[in-house]
CSV table of C-alpha atoms in Angstrom, one decimal:
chain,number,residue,atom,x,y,z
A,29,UNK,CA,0.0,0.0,0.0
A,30,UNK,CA,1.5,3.4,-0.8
A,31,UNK,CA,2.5,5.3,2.1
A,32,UNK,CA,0.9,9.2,2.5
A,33,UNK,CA,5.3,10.5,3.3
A,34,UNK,CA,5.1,14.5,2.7
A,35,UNK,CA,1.8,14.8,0.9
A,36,UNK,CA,-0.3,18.0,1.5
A,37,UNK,CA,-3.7,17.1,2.9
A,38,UNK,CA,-5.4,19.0,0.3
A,39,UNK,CA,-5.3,18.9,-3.3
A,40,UNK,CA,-6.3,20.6,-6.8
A,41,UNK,CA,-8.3,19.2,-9.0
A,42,UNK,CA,-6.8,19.2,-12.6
A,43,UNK,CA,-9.1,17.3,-15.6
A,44,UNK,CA,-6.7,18.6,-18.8
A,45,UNK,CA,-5.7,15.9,-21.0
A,46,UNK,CA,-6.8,13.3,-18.8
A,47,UNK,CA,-9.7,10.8,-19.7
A,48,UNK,CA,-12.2,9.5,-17.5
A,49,UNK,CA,-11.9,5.9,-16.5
A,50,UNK,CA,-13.2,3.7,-13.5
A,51,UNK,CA,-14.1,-0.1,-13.3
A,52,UNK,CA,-16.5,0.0,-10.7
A,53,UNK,CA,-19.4,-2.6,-11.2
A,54,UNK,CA,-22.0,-0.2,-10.4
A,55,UNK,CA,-25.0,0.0,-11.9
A,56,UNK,CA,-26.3,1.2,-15.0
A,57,UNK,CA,-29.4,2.7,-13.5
A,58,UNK,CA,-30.1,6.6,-14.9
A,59,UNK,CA,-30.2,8.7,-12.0
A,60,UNK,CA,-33.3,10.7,-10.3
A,61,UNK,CA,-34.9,12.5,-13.8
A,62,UNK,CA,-34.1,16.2,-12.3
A,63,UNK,CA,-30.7,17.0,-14.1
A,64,UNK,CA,-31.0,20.7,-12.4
A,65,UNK,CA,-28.1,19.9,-9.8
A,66,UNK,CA,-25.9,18.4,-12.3
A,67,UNK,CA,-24.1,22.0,-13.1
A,68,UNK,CA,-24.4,23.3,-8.9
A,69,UNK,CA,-21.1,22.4,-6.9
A,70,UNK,CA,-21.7,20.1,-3.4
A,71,UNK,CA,-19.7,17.7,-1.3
A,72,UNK,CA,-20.1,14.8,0.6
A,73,UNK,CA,-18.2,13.2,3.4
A,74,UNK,CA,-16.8,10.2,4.3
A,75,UNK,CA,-14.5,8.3,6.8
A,76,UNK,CA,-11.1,6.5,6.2
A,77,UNK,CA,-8.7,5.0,8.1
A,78,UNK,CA,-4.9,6.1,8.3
A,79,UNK,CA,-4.0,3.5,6.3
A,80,UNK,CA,-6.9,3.5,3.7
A,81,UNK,CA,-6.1,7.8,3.4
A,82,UNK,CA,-2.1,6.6,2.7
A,83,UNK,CA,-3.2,4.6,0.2
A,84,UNK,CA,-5.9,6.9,-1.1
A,85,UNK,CA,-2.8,9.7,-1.3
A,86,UNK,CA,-0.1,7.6,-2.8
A,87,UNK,CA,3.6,8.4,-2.8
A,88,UNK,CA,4.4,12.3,-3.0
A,89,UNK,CA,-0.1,12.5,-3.7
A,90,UNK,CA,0.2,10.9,-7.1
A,91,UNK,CA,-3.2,8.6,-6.4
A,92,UNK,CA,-5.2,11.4,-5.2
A,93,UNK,CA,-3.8,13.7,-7.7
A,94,UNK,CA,-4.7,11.1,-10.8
A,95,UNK,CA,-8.5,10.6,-9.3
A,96,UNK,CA,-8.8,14.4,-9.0
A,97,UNK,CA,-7.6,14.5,-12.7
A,98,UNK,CA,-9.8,11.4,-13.7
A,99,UNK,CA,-12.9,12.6,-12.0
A,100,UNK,CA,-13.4,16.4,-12.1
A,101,UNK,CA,-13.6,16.4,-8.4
A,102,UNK,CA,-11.8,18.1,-5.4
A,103,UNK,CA,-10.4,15.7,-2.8
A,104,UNK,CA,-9.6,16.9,0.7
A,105,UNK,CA,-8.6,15.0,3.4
A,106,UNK,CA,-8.1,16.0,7.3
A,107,UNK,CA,-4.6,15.8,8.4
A,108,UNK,CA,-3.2,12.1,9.5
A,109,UNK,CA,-3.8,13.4,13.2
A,110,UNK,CA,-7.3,15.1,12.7
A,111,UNK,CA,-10.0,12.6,13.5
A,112,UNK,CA,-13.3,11.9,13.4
A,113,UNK,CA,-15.1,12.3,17.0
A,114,UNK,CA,-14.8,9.2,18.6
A,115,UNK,CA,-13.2,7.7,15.8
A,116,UNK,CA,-9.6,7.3,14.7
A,117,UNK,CA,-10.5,7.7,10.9
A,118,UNK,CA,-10.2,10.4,8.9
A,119,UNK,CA,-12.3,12.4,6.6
A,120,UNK,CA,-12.3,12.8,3.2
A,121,UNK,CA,-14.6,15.0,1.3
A,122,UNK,CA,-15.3,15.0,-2.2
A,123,UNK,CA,-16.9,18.5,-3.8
A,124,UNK,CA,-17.9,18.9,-7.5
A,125,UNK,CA,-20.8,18.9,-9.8
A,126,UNK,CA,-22.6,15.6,-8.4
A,127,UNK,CA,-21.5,13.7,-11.5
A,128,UNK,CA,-17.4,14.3,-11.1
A,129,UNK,CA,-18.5,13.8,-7.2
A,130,UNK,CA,-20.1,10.2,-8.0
A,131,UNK,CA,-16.8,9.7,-10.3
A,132,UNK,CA,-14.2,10.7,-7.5
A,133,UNK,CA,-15.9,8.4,-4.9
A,134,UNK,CA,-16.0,5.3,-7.0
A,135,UNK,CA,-12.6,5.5,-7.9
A,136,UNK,CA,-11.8,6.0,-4.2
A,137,UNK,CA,-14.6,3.0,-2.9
A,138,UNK,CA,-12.7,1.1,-6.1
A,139,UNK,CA,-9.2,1.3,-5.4
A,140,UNK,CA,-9.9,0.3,-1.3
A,141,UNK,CA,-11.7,-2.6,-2.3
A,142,UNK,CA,-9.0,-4.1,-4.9
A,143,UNK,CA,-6.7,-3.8,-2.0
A,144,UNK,CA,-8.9,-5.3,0.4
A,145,UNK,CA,-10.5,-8.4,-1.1
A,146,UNK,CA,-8.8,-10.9,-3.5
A,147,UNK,CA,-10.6,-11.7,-6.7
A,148,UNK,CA,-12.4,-15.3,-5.6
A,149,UNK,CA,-14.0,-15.7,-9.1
A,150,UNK,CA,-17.8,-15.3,-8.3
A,151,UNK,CA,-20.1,-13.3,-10.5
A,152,UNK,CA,-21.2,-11.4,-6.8
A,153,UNK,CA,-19.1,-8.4,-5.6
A,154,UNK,CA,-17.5,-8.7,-2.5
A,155,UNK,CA,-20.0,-6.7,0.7
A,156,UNK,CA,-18.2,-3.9,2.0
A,157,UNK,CA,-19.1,-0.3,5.1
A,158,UNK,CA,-18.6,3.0,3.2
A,159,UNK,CA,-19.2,5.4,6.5
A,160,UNK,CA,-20.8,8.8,5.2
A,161,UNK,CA,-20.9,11.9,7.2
A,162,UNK,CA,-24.1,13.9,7.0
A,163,UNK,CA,-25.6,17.2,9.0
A,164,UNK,CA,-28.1,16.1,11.5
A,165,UNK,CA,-30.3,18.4,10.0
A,166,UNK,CA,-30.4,16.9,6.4
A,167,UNK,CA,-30.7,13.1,8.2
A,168,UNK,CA,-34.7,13.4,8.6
A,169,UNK,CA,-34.8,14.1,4.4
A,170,UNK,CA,-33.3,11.1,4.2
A,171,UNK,CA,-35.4,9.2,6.1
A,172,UNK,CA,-38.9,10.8,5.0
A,173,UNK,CA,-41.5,10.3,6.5
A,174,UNK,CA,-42.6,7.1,8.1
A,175,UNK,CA,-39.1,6.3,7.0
A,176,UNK,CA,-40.3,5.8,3.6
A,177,UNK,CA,-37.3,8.0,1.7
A,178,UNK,CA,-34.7,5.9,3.1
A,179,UNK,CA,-37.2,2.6,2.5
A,180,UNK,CA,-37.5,3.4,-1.0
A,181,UNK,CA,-33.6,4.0,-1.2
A,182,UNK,CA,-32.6,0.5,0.3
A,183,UNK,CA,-35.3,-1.4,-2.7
A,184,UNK,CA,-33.5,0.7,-5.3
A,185,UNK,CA,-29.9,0.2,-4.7
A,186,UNK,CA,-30.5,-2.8,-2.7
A,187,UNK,CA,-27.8,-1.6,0.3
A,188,UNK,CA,-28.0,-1.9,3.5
A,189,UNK,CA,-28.6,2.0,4.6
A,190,UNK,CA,-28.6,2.9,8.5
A,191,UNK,CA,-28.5,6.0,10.2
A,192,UNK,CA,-26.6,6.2,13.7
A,193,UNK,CA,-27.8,8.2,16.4
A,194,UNK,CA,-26.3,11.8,17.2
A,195,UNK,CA,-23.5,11.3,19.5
A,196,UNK,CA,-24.8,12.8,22.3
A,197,UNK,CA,-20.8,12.5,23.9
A,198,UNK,CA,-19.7,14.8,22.1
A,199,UNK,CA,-21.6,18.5,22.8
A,200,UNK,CA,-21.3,20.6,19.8
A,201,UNK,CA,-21.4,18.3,17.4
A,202,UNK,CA,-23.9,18.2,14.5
A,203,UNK,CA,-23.0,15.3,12.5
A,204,UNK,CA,-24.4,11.9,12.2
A,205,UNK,CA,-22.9,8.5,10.7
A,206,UNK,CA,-25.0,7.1,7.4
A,207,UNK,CA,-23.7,3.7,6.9
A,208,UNK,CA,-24.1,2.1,3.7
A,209,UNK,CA,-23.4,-1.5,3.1
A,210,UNK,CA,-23.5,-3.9,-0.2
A,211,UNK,CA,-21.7,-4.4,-3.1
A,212,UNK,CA,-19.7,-1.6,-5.0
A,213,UNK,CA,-22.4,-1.4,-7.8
A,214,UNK,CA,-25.0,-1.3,-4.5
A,215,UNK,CA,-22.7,1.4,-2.3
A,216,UNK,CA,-22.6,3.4,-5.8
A,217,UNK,CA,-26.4,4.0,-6.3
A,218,UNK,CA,-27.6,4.2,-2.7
A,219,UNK,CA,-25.0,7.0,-2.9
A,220,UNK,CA,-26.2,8.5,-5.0
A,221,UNK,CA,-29.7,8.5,-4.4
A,222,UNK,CA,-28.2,10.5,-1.0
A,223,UNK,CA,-26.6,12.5,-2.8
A,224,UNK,CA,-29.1,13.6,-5.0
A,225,UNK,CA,-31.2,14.0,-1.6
A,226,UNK,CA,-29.1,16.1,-0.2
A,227,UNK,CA,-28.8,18.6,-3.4
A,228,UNK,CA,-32.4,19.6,-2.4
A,229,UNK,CA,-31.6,20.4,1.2
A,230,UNK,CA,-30.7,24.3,0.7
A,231,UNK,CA,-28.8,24.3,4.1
A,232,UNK,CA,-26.8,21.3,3.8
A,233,UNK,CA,-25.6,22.6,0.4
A,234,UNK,CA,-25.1,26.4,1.9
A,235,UNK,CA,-23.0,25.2,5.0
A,236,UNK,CA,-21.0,22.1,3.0
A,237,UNK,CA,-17.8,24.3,2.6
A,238,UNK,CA,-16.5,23.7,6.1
A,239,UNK,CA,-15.0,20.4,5.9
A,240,UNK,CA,-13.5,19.2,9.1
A,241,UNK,CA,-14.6,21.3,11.9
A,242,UNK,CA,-13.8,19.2,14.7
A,243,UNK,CA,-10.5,20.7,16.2
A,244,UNK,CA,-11.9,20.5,19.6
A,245,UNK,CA,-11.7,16.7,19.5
A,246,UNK,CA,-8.7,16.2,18.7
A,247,UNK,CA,-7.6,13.3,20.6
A,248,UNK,CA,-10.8,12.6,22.2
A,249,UNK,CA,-11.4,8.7,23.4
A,250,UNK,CA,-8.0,7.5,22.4
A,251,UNK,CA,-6.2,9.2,25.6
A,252,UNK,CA,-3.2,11.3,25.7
A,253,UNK,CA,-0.2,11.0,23.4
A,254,UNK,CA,2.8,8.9,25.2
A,255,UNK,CA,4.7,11.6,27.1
A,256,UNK,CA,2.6,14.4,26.6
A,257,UNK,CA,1.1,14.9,29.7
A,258,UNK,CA,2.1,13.0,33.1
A,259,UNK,CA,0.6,10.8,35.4
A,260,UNK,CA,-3.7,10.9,35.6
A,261,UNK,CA,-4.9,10.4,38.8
A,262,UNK,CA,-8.7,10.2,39.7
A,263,UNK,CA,-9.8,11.8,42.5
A,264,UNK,CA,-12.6,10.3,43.2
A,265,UNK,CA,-14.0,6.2,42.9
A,266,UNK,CA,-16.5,6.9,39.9
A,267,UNK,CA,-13.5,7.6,37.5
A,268,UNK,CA,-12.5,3.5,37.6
A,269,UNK,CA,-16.1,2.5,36.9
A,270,UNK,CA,-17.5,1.4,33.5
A,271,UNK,CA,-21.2,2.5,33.6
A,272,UNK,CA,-21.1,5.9,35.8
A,273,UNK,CA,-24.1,8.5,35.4
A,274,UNK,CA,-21.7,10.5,32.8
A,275,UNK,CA,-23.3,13.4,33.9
A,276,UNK,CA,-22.4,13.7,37.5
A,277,UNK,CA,-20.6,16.9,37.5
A,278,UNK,CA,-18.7,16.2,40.6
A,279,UNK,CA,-16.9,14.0,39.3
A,280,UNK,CA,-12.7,15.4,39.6
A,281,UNK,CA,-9.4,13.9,38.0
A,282,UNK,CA,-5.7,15.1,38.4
A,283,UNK,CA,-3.1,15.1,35.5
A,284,UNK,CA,0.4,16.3,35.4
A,285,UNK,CA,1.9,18.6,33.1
A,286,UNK,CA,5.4,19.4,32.6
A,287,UNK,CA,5.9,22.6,34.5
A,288,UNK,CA,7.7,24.4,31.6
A,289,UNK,CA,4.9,23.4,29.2
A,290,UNK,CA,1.9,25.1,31.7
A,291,UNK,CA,2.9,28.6,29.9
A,292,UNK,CA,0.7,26.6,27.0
A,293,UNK,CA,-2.2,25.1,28.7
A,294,UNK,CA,-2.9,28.6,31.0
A,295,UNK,CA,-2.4,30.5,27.8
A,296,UNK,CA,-1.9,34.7,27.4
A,297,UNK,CA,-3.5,36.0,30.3
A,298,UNK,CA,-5.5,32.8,30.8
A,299,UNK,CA,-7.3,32.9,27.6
A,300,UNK,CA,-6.3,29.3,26.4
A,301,UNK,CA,-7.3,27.2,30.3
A,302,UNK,CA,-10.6,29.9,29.9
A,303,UNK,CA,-11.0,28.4,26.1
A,304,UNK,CA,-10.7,25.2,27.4
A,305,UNK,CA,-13.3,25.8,29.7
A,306,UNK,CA,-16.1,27.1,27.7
A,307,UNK,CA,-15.7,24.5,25.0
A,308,UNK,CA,-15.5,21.1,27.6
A,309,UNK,CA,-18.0,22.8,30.2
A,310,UNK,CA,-15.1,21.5,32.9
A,311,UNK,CA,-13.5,23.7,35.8
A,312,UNK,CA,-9.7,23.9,35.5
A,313,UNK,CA,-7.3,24.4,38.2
A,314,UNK,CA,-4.2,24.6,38.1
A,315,UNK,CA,-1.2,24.8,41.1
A,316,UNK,CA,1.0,26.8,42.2
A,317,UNK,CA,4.3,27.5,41.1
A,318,UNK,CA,6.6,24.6,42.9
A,319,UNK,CA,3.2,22.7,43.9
A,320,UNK,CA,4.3,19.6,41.8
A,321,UNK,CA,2.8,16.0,40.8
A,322,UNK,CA,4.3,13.9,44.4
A,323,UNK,CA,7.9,12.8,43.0
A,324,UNK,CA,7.8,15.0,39.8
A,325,UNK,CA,8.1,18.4,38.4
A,326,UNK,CA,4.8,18.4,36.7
A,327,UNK,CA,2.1,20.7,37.9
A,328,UNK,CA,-1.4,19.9,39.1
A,329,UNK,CA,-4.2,20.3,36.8
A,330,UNK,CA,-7.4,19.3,38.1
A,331,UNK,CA,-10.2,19.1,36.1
A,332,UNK,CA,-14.2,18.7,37.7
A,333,UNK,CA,-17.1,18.3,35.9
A,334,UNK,CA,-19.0,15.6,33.9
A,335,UNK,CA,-16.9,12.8,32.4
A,336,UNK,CA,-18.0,13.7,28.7
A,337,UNK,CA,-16.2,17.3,29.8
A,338,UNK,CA,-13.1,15.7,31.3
A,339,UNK,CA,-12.6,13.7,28.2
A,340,UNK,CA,-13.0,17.1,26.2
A,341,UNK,CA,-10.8,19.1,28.7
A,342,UNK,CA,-7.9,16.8,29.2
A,343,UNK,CA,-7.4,16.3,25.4
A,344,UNK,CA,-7.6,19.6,24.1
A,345,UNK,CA,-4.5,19.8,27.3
A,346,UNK,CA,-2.8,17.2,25.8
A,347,UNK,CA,-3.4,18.5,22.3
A,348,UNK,CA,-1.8,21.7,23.4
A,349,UNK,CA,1.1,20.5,25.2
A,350,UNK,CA,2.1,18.0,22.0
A,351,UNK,CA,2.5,21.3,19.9
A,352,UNK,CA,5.8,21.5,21.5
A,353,UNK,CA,6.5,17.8,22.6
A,354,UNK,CA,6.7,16.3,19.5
A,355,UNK,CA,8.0,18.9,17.5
């Protein structure tokens, strides 16, 4: 699998001289009869994993930079350390007229599938989970009512189509998982059937321009990078159970931080530990100068609140502090 080395995460598209090509076994099916999107620009997202981006960038971006040329399409793709909440995938989004979009993605769902499966000689695709990323508030057009959108969707491309719950972890979050499962050929038209859904949603195609607004996640659920931040301490007997009422707000835990890296977490004046703050909902402390972590030289921060906020506070921390760490 090619690795991503020094590739940019985002790319130009570039369709001179370059012919159109894919061998996906999609479907022949015409799509909706309204054509009236065909010329509008919009996007759609999706979720890969580290690996599946590498090999979606190729050596020095030559893949990425071929299906842009092949397809019409823009490809992005959040940085190799900018994840999905509660995820460790990354995101990719695709933007175009819906037809180059269609294009990009199937030479994207083709290329992952040729490295995942070997050829067993049956006349039936391999199954395979495409993960699509769509705006809470474009999911319910989707379903229709009764569910019968998303019904009608499933007998025409014959996928598997389900919607996840909102993440309710995560505050500040808008986005829902739309996992769609079949066949290539099946992926492909239940696609774009959501696709052409979402063309009609006036919002979703007004606010599709931001494509990975989830910097204060960063980290979240995966737990501090090695040797960013000291030892964690809980300070009280709900932080070492499984099932705790996550929003008990009295809940407290202690971390270290090297003491010449607190400049970083307290910020100008205090603005960064006061952004902290406001984003997790969690209260901040941190000691004194020479109050140290018991047989270190790392300060005490202690955060209190709700564990969904102490999640959200102590990686944004360790976020900060691995700006200088790992450089």
């Amino acid at each position: 699998m090619a690795m991503e080395g020094a590739a940019q995460s985002e790319y130009n598209s570039s369709t001179e001289g370059v012919q159109e090509h894919s061998s996906s076994p999609r479907k022949s099916q015409s799509p909706p009869p309204s054509t009236d999107h065909d010329e509008n620009k919009i996007s759609i997202k999706f979720l890969l994993s580290n690996a599946e981006a590498g090999s979606i960038i190729g050596k020095g971006g030559s893949t990425i930079s071929d299906f842009q040329a092949r397809s019409g399409a823009r490809i992005q793709l959040s940085r190799n350390n900018e994840f999905f909440p509660g995820t460790m995938d990354r995101i990719v989004m695709v933007s175009g007229p819906i037809d180059d979009v269609l294009k990009a993605v199937d030479l994207v769902l083709n290329k992952l599938l040729d490295e995942s499966y070997v050829e067993d000689g049956g006349d039936v695709g391999p199954r395979s989970k495409v993960r699509l990323v769509v705006p809470n508030s474009s999911c319910g057009g989707i379903i229709g009512k009764g569910g019968s959108v998303i019904k009608s969707f499933i007998e025409d491309s014959r996928a598997g189509i389900k919607i996840l719950p909102q993440d309710e972890n995560f505050p500040g979050l808008h986005d829902r998982i739309v996992i769609v499962i079949g066949t290539l050929g099946e992926q492909m038209r239940a696609i774009e059937l959501i696709l052409y859904k979402l063309a009609e949603d006036a919002h979703y195609v007004q606010n599709m321009n931001a494509p990975f607004p989830y910097a204060a996640y960063l980290g979240m659920n995966y737990g501090p990078p090695n040797g960013v931040i000291g030892g964690r301490y809980p300070n009280n007997r709900y932080q070492n159970k499984m099932e705790p009422n996550s929003e008990d707000r009295n809940n407290s835990v202690t971390i270290g931080v090297a003491d010449e890296h607190i400049g970083l977490v307290l910020g100008r004046n205090g603005r960064s530990v006061m952004e902290i703050s406001q984003v997790s909902g969690a209260r901040i402390k941190i000691s004194d100068r020479g109050d140290f972590m018991s047989g270190t030289s790392d300060r005490k921060v202690t955060i209190t609140g709700s564990q969904r906020a102490i999640s959200i506070a102590e990686s944004m921390i360790s976020k900060k502090v691995a700006t200088v760490t790992e450089s």
